[in-house]
């Protein structure tokens, strides 16, 4: 048996970021840049107005403050809409009506907002001088052509897409999105489509065929469901041969010590190299990691909760490393136990808990229900996995332990802008 931390290290040291590909911007969201990106254009491309108002020369309107009778009047010679350009430079004593985003005419150095004028169309009276030299967004104030926009390693999110689009970047170099083959195994399993056997009480639906692909997609990878292998070794062999082109294979079930647990032997037969089997954790102790024809293999226990916990503890980090991330792990939160927690064996336990914020601001954890590795509904209720160290078998209420969040539940609230 290998320790949880050592298992993670062993797995991750066999994993690299996937090769770089060129991706059109429309397909790049959620991927990680493999190269620095520079701007193909300047943004904004020209000095432009940040207000609806009048483009003026400040020299024309500098007057004594509070002298309303002396308010300057300028001749309105053009209107510049966003999308248009001034017909000519602005001359002395002149103003041009200008809309937000429209280019500033040559000669103007201020935009007086419309509220500070009489809104004149032939001549305009300027009532307020607070906007002298103001309301001009300078060309290149966001970025200039040739400037670095983003370094390698940055994940492309909504603002990045916007910056890249406004910089005229149509394609980026990113680490390829991992393709993960998912194989379930066991004679007792059927697909949801074959519900009749389940209804007759003969079979169970493969829930791992739903949970694992959903977790894989949630981690930013593509899941390829290769279906259910029976407990006949030939069936699993056939499925494992369908993994060509995958970057990772995740199997569930058949890695324990039962008579029909043949995942490891089939894997060995096909020439796979086993790195370890069995981790000092609960749930999910019977777990294998190896390499088959250059494709890493995570063999999870079939128990529905175990498979999900193993993915959270090991699988997510593998996919993040393949995607090109440096931060691979969810950050653990320090939580206070609302009830005593005892564990039955000297193994690192990952218990399904509901974490909430206590009145004093400290995060508090209570068990989400049955801790059986077969009770998936407790997993669905949980928002975190309480990490109980192997040496910490008896933990009274009030003890502080770490918890791994399972989603962003703790970042959400029903109240607007409160802590
Ligand atoms: P195994 O890992 O083959 O010993 O299976 C452990 C338990 O998980 C057994 O009760 C199986 O019926 C159950 N199991 C295995 N695979 C799945 C699956 N894909 N979906 C739901 N339960 C499963
Ligand atoms: Mg089985």
Coordinates of C-alpha atoms and ligand atoms in Angstrom, one line a residue:
X1 CA 0.0 0.0 0.0
X2 CA 1.2 3.4 -0.9
X3 CA 0.5 6.7 1.0
X4 CA -2.0 9.1 -0.6
X5 CA 0.6 11.9 -1.1
X6 CA 3.2 9.5 -2.6
X7 CA 0.6 8.0 -4.9
X8 CA -0.3 11.5 -6.2
X9 CA 3.4 12.3 -6.7
X10 CA 4.0 9.1 -8.5
X11 CA 1.1 9.7 -10.8
X12 CA 1.8 13.3 -11.5
X13 CA 5.5 12.6 -12.2
X14 CA 4.4 10.4 -15.1
X15 CA 2.2 13.1 -16.6
X16 CA 3.1 16.0 -18.8
X17 CA 1.3 18.9 -20.3
X18 CA -0.2 17.8 -23.7
X19 CA 1.4 19.0 -26.9
X20 CA 0.6 22.4 -28.2
X21 CA -1.9 22.9 -31.0
X22 CA -3.3 26.0 -32.8
X23 CA -6.9 26.5 -31.8
X24 CA -9.3 29.0 -33.3
X25 CA -10.5 31.5 -30.6
X26 CA -14.0 30.0 -30.6
X27 CA -12.5 26.7 -29.4
X28 CA -10.0 28.0 -27.0
X29 CA -12.1 28.8 -23.9
X30 CA -10.9 26.8 -20.8
X31 CA -7.6 25.9 -22.5
X32 CA -4.2 27.0 -21.4
X33 CA -1.9 29.1 -23.6
X34 CA 1.3 27.2 -24.5
X35 CA 2.9 30.4 -25.9
X36 CA 3.0 34.0 -25.2
X37 CA 0.4 36.0 -27.3
X38 CA 1.1 39.4 -28.7
X39 CA -1.4 42.0 -30.0
X40 CA -1.9 42.2 -33.8
X41 CA -3.5 45.6 -33.4
X42 CA -3.6 48.6 -31.1
X43 CA -6.6 49.1 -28.8
X44 CA -8.2 51.5 -28.8
X45 CA -6.9 52.2 -32.3
X46 CA -7.4 56.0 -32.0
X47 CA -8.0 58.6 -29.3
X48 CA -11.8 58.5 -28.7
X49 CA -14.4 60.0 -26.6
X50 CA -15.6 58.5 -23.3
X51 CA -18.7 60.8 -23.3
X52 CA -21.5 61.9 -25.5
X53 CA -20.8 65.7 -25.9
X54 CA -18.7 68.2 -27.9
X55 CA -15.1 67.9 -28.9
X56 CA -13.5 71.3 -28.3
X57 CA -10.1 73.0 -28.0
X58 CA -9.6 73.9 -24.4
X59 CA -7.9 77.2 -25.3
X60 CA -11.3 78.3 -26.7
X61 CA -13.2 77.8 -23.6
X62 CA -10.9 78.8 -20.8
X63 CA -12.8 81.6 -19.1
X64 CA -13.2 83.0 -15.7
X65 CA -14.9 80.5 -13.4
X66 CA -18.5 81.2 -12.5
X67 CA -18.9 83.8 -15.1
X68 CA -22.1 82.4 -16.7
X69 CA -22.6 85.5 -18.9
X70 CA -19.1 84.9 -20.4
X71 CA -19.9 81.2 -21.1
X72 CA -18.2 80.5 -24.4
X73 CA -20.2 79.7 -27.5
X74 CA -18.6 77.6 -30.3
X75 CA -19.7 77.0 -33.8
X76 CA -20.8 73.3 -34.3
X77 CA -19.2 72.2 -37.6
X78 CA -19.8 68.4 -37.6
X79 CA -21.2 65.4 -35.8
X80 CA -19.0 62.3 -35.3
X81 CA -20.8 59.1 -34.5
X82 CA -19.1 56.0 -33.1
X83 CA -18.1 54.2 -36.3
X84 CA -17.5 57.6 -38.2
X85 CA -14.6 60.0 -38.4
X86 CA -14.3 63.8 -38.4
X87 CA -14.5 65.2 -41.9
X88 CA -11.6 67.6 -41.1
X89 CA -9.5 68.9 -38.2
X90 CA -11.2 71.1 -35.6
X91 CA -10.5 74.8 -36.1
X92 CA -10.3 77.7 -33.6
X93 CA -13.7 78.6 -32.2
X94 CA -15.3 75.4 -33.4
X95 CA -16.9 72.3 -31.7
X96 CA -17.9 69.0 -33.1
X97 CA -20.8 66.9 -31.6
X98 CA -19.2 63.6 -30.7
X99 CA -20.6 60.2 -29.4
X100 CA -19.0 57.8 -26.9
X101 CA -16.3 55.8 -28.7
X102 CA -16.1 58.1 -31.7
X103 CA -12.6 59.2 -32.8
X104 CA -11.4 62.6 -31.5
X105 CA -10.9 65.1 -34.3
X106 CA -7.4 66.4 -34.9
X107 CA -7.1 69.7 -33.0
X108 CA -9.5 68.8 -30.2
X109 CA -8.1 68.2 -26.7
X110 CA -11.3 67.9 -24.6
X111 CA -14.8 66.5 -24.7
X112 CA -17.4 68.6 -22.9
X113 CA -20.2 66.3 -21.8
X114 CA -23.6 67.1 -23.3
X115 CA -25.1 67.9 -19.9
X116 CA -22.7 70.8 -19.5
X117 CA -23.9 72.6 -22.6
X118 CA -27.1 74.0 -24.1
X119 CA -27.1 71.0 -26.6
X120 CA -26.9 73.5 -29.5
X121 CA -26.8 72.2 -33.1
X122 CA -25.5 75.3 -34.9
X123 CA -23.8 77.0 -32.0
X124 CA -23.2 75.5 -28.6
X125 CA -22.9 77.2 -25.2
X126 CA -20.5 75.6 -22.8
X127 CA -21.8 76.1 -19.2
X128 CA -19.3 74.2 -17.2
X129 CA -15.5 73.9 -17.5
X130 CA -14.9 70.8 -15.4
X131 CA -14.1 68.7 -18.5
X132 CA -11.1 70.7 -19.8
X133 CA -8.5 68.2 -21.1
X134 CA -10.8 65.3 -20.1
X135 CA -12.9 62.5 -21.5
X136 CA -10.4 61.3 -24.1
X137 CA -9.5 57.6 -24.1
X138 CA -6.0 57.5 -25.6
X139 CA -5.0 55.2 -28.5
X140 CA -3.2 52.1 -27.1
X141 CA -4.3 52.7 -23.5
X142 CA -5.5 49.0 -23.4
X143 CA -2.6 47.6 -25.4
X144 CA -0.4 48.5 -28.4
X145 CA 0.4 46.4 -31.5
X146 CA 3.2 44.0 -30.7
X147 CA 2.7 44.2 -26.9
X148 CA 2.5 41.0 -24.9
X149 CA -1.1 40.3 -24.0
X150 CA -0.8 37.0 -22.1
X151 CA 2.1 34.7 -21.1
X152 CA 2.1 31.0 -21.6
X153 CA 0.3 29.2 -18.7
X154 CA -2.7 31.5 -18.6
X155 CA -6.1 29.9 -18.9
X156 CA -8.4 31.5 -21.4
X157 CA -11.5 32.8 -19.8
X158 CA -14.1 35.3 -20.8
X159 CA -12.0 38.5 -20.4
X160 CA -9.1 36.8 -22.3
X161 CA -11.4 36.0 -25.2
X162 CA -12.5 39.6 -25.3
X163 CA -8.9 40.9 -25.2
X164 CA -7.7 38.5 -27.8
X165 CA -10.6 39.3 -30.1
X166 CA -10.1 43.1 -29.7
X167 CA -6.4 42.5 -30.4
X168 CA -7.2 40.8 -33.7
X169 CA -5.9 37.4 -32.6
X170 CA -7.9 34.7 -34.4
X171 CA -5.9 31.7 -33.3
X172 CA -3.8 30.8 -30.2
X173 CA -1.4 28.1 -29.3
X174 CA -2.8 26.0 -26.4
X175 CA -2.2 22.7 -24.8
X176 CA -4.5 20.2 -26.4
X177 CA -7.7 19.3 -24.5
X178 CA -7.2 15.8 -22.9
X179 CA -9.3 13.0 -24.3
X180 CA -10.2 10.5 -21.5
X181 CA -11.5 7.0 -22.3
X182 CA -13.9 5.8 -19.6
X183 CA -14.6 2.0 -19.1
X184 CA -16.9 0.5 -16.6
X185 CA -16.8 -3.1 -15.8
X186 CA -18.9 -5.8 -14.1
X187 CA -21.5 -8.4 -15.1
X188 CA -24.0 -6.7 -12.9
X189 CA -24.0 -3.5 -14.9
X190 CA -26.3 -2.2 -17.6
X191 CA -26.5 1.1 -19.4
X192 CA -29.4 3.4 -18.4
X193 CA -31.0 2.6 -21.8
X194 CA -31.3 -1.1 -20.8
X195 CA -33.4 -0.2 -17.8
X196 CA -35.7 -3.2 -18.2
X197 CA -33.2 -5.6 -16.5
X198 CA -32.8 -3.2 -13.7
X199 CA -36.5 -2.9 -13.2
X200 CA -36.7 -6.7 -13.2
X201 CA -34.2 -6.7 -10.3
X202 CA -31.5 -8.4 -12.3
X203 CA -29.0 -5.7 -12.9
X204 CA -27.9 -2.2 -11.7
X205 CA -27.3 0.8 -13.9
X206 CA -23.7 1.9 -14.3
X207 CA -23.7 5.2 -12.4
X208 CA -20.0 5.5 -12.8
X209 CA -20.7 5.9 -16.6
X210 CA -22.4 9.2 -15.5
X211 CA -20.3 10.5 -12.7
X212 CA -16.9 10.0 -14.1
X213 CA -17.6 11.6 -17.6
X214 CA -19.2 14.5 -15.8
X215 CA -16.2 15.0 -13.5
X216 CA -13.9 14.7 -16.5
X217 CA -15.8 17.4 -18.4
X218 CA -15.9 19.5 -15.3
X219 CA -12.1 19.4 -15.1
X220 CA -11.9 20.7 -18.7
X221 CA -11.3 17.4 -20.6
X222 CA -13.2 15.5 -23.1
X223 CA -14.8 12.2 -21.9
X224 CA -15.2 9.3 -24.3
X225 CA -17.5 6.7 -22.8
X226 CA -16.3 3.3 -24.0
X227 CA -19.2 1.5 -22.3
X228 CA -19.3 -1.5 -20.0
X229 CA -17.0 -4.5 -20.1
X230 CA -18.2 -7.7 -18.7
X231 CA -16.2 -9.7 -16.2
X232 CA -14.9 -11.9 -19.0
X233 CA -11.2 -10.8 -19.5
X234 CA -11.8 -10.8 -23.3
X235 CA -14.4 -8.1 -22.9
X236 CA -12.1 -5.7 -20.9
X237 CA -9.2 -6.5 -23.3
X238 CA -11.4 -5.4 -26.2
X239 CA -12.4 -2.2 -24.4
X240 CA -8.7 -1.4 -23.5
X241 CA -7.8 -1.8 -27.2
X242 CA -10.4 0.9 -28.0
X243 CA -8.4 3.5 -26.1
X244 CA -6.1 4.4 -29.1
X245 CA -5.9 8.2 -29.3
X246 CA -6.9 8.7 -25.6
X247 CA -4.5 10.7 -23.3
X248 CA -5.8 8.9 -20.2
X249 CA -7.9 5.8 -19.5
X250 CA -10.0 5.6 -16.4
X251 CA -11.6 2.3 -15.6
X252 CA -13.8 1.5 -12.7
X253 CA -14.2 -1.8 -10.9
X254 CA -12.3 -5.0 -11.2
X255 CA -9.2 -3.8 -9.4
X256 CA -9.9 -5.4 -6.0
X257 CA -9.2 -8.9 -4.8
X258 CA -12.4 -10.7 -5.9
X259 CA -12.2 -13.7 -8.1
X260 CA -13.5 -11.7 -11.1
X261 CA -11.3 -8.6 -10.5
X262 CA -9.2 -9.1 -13.6
X263 CA -8.4 -5.4 -14.6
X264 CA -4.8 -5.8 -13.4
X265 CA -4.2 -9.1 -15.1
X266 CA -5.7 -8.0 -18.4
X267 CA -3.7 -4.8 -18.2
X268 CA -0.5 -6.8 -17.7
X269 CA -1.3 -9.2 -20.5
X270 CA -1.6 -6.3 -22.9
X271 CA 1.9 -5.2 -21.9
X272 CA 0.9 -2.5 -19.4
X273 CA 3.4 -1.3 -16.8
X274 CA 1.9 -1.2 -13.3
X275 CA 3.3 1.7 -11.1
X276 CA 1.3 0.9 -8.0
X277 CA -1.8 -0.8 -6.7
X278 CA -3.6 0.0 -3.5
X279 CA -3.5 3.3 -1.7
X280 CA -3.7 3.9 2.1
X281 CA -7.0 5.7 1.8
X282 CA -10.7 5.1 2.3
X283 CA -12.8 5.0 0.2
X284 CA -10.8 4.0 -2.9
X285 CA -8.0 1.8 -1.5
X286 CA -8.1 -0.7 -4.3
X287 CA -6.7 1.6 -7.0
X288 CA -4.2 1.0 -9.7
X289 CA -2.0 3.3 -11.7
X290 CA 0.0 2.3 -14.7
X291 CA 0.9 3.0 -18.3
X292 CA -0.4 1.1 -21.3
X293 CA 1.2 1.8 -24.7
X294 CA 2.2 5.2 -23.5
X295 CA -1.3 6.0 -22.2
X296 CA -1.7 6.5 -18.4
X297 CA -4.3 4.3 -16.7
X298 CA -6.2 5.1 -13.5
X299 CA -8.0 2.0 -12.3
X300 CA -10.5 3.1 -9.7
X301 CA -12.6 0.9 -7.4
X302 CA -16.1 0.3 -8.8
X303 CA -17.9 1.6 -5.7
X304 CA -19.6 4.7 -6.9
X305 CA -18.4 7.0 -4.1
X306 CA -14.8 5.5 -4.3
X307 CA -14.6 6.2 -8.0
X308 CA -15.7 9.8 -7.5
X309 CA -13.4 10.4 -4.5
X310 CA -10.4 8.9 -6.4
X311 CA -11.1 11.2 -9.3
X312 CA -11.2 14.2 -6.9
X313 CA -8.0 13.2 -5.2
X314 CA -6.0 12.0 -8.2
X315 CA -7.8 12.4 -11.5
X316 CA -8.5 16.1 -11.5
X317 CA -4.8 17.0 -10.9
X318 CA -3.8 14.7 -13.8
X319 CA -6.2 16.5 -16.2
X320 CA -5.1 19.9 -15.0
X321 CA -1.4 19.0 -15.6
X322 CA -2.3 17.7 -19.1
X323 CA -4.1 21.0 -19.8
X324 CA -0.9 22.9 -18.9
X325 CA -1.9 24.2 -15.5
X326 CA 0.7 24.7 -12.7
X327 CA -1.8 24.8 -9.9
X328 CA -3.1 21.3 -10.0
X329 CA -4.9 20.8 -6.7
X330 CA -8.0 22.2 -5.0
X331 CA -6.9 24.2 -2.0
X332 CA -8.0 22.6 1.3
X333 CA -10.1 24.6 3.7
X334 CA -9.7 24.5 7.4
X335 CA -13.0 23.4 9.0
X336 CA -14.3 22.9 12.5
X337 CA -16.1 19.6 13.2
X338 CA -19.7 20.0 14.3
X339 CA -19.8 16.4 15.5
X340 CA -17.2 13.9 16.6
X341 CA -15.6 11.9 13.7
X342 CA -14.0 8.5 14.3
X343 CA -12.4 6.4 11.6
X344 CA -12.1 2.6 11.7
X345 CA -8.7 2.0 10.2
X346 CA -5.3 3.7 10.0
X347 CA -5.9 5.1 6.5
X348 CA -6.4 8.6 5.2
X349 CA -10.2 9.0 5.1
X350 CA -12.1 11.3 2.7
X351 CA -15.5 11.7 4.3
X352 CA -18.5 13.3 2.6
X353 CA -19.3 16.5 4.5
X354 CA -21.5 19.6 4.2
X355 CA -19.4 22.7 5.0
X356 CA -21.1 25.9 6.0
X357 CA -19.9 29.2 7.5
X358 CA -20.5 29.4 11.3
X359 CA -21.7 32.6 13.1
X360 CA -18.1 33.4 14.0
X361 CA -17.1 33.1 10.3
X362 CA -15.3 29.8 10.8
X363 CA -16.2 27.0 8.3
X364 CA -18.0 24.2 10.0
X365 CA -18.4 20.6 8.7
X366 CA -21.0 18.0 9.4
X367 CA -21.3 14.5 7.9
X368 CA -23.5 14.4 4.8
X369 CA -25.0 11.1 5.7
X370 CA -23.8 7.5 5.3
X371 CA -20.1 7.1 4.7
X372 CA -20.6 3.8 2.9
X373 CA -18.7 3.9 -0.4
X374 CA -21.9 2.6 -2.1
X375 CA -24.1 5.5 -0.9
X376 CA -23.9 8.0 -3.7
X377 CA -26.7 10.2 -2.4
X378 CA -24.5 11.3 0.5
X379 CA -21.9 12.3 -2.1
X380 CA -24.6 14.4 -3.9
X381 CA -25.5 16.1 -0.6
X382 CA -21.8 16.9 0.2
X383 CA -20.0 20.0 -0.9
X384 CA -16.6 18.9 0.5
X385 CA -14.4 15.9 1.4
X386 CA -13.2 16.0 5.0
X387 CA -9.6 14.8 5.1
X388 CA -9.0 12.7 8.2
X389 CA -5.3 11.8 8.5
X390 CA -4.5 8.1 9.1
X391 CA -3.1 8.9 12.6
X392 CA -6.1 11.0 13.6
X393 CA -8.6 8.2 14.3
X394 CA -10.7 10.0 17.0
X395 CA -11.6 13.6 16.4
X396 CA -14.0 15.3 18.9
X397 CA -16.5 17.9 17.9
X398 CA -14.7 21.3 17.7
X399 CA -11.5 19.8 16.2
X400 CA -10.0 21.5 13.1
X401 CA -9.4 19.4 10.0
X402 CA -8.9 20.1 6.3
X403 CA -11.6 19.7 3.7
X404 CA -11.4 19.6 0.0
X405 CA -14.2 21.6 -1.7
X406 CA -16.1 19.5 -4.3
X407 CA -17.6 22.5 -6.1
X408 CA -18.0 26.3 -5.7
X409 CA -21.0 26.0 -3.4
X410 CA -19.0 27.8 -0.6
X411 CA -18.5 30.7 -2.9
X412 CA -22.2 31.1 -3.5
X413 CA -24.9 32.8 -1.3
X414 CA -28.5 33.7 -1.4
X415 CA -27.7 37.3 -0.3
X416 CA -26.6 40.1 -2.6
X417 CA -23.0 41.4 -2.0
X418 CA -22.6 40.1 1.6
X419 CA -19.8 38.2 3.2
Ligands
LIG1 P1 -15.6 -3.9 -7.8 O1 -14.7 -2.7 -7.8 O2 -15.7 -4.5 -9.1 O3 -15.3 -4.8 -6.6 O4 -17.1 -3.3 -7.5 C1 -17.4 -2.7 -6.2 C2 -18.8 -2.3 -6.1 O5 -19.1 -1.3 -7.0 C3 -19.8 -3.4 -6.5 O6 -20.9 -3.3 -5.6 C4 -20.2 -3.1 -7.9 O7 -21.5 -3.6 -8.2 C5 -20.2 -1.6 -7.8 N1 -19.9 -1.0 -9.2 C6 -18.9 -1.4 -10.0 N2 -19.0 -0.7 -11.1 C7 -20.0 0.2 -11.0 C8 -20.6 1.1 -11.9 N3 -20.0 1.4 -13.0 N4 -21.7 1.8 -11.4 C9 -22.2 1.5 -10.2 N5 -21.7 0.6 -9.4 C10 -20.6 -0.1 -9.8
LIG2 MG1 -16.8 -6.2 -9.9

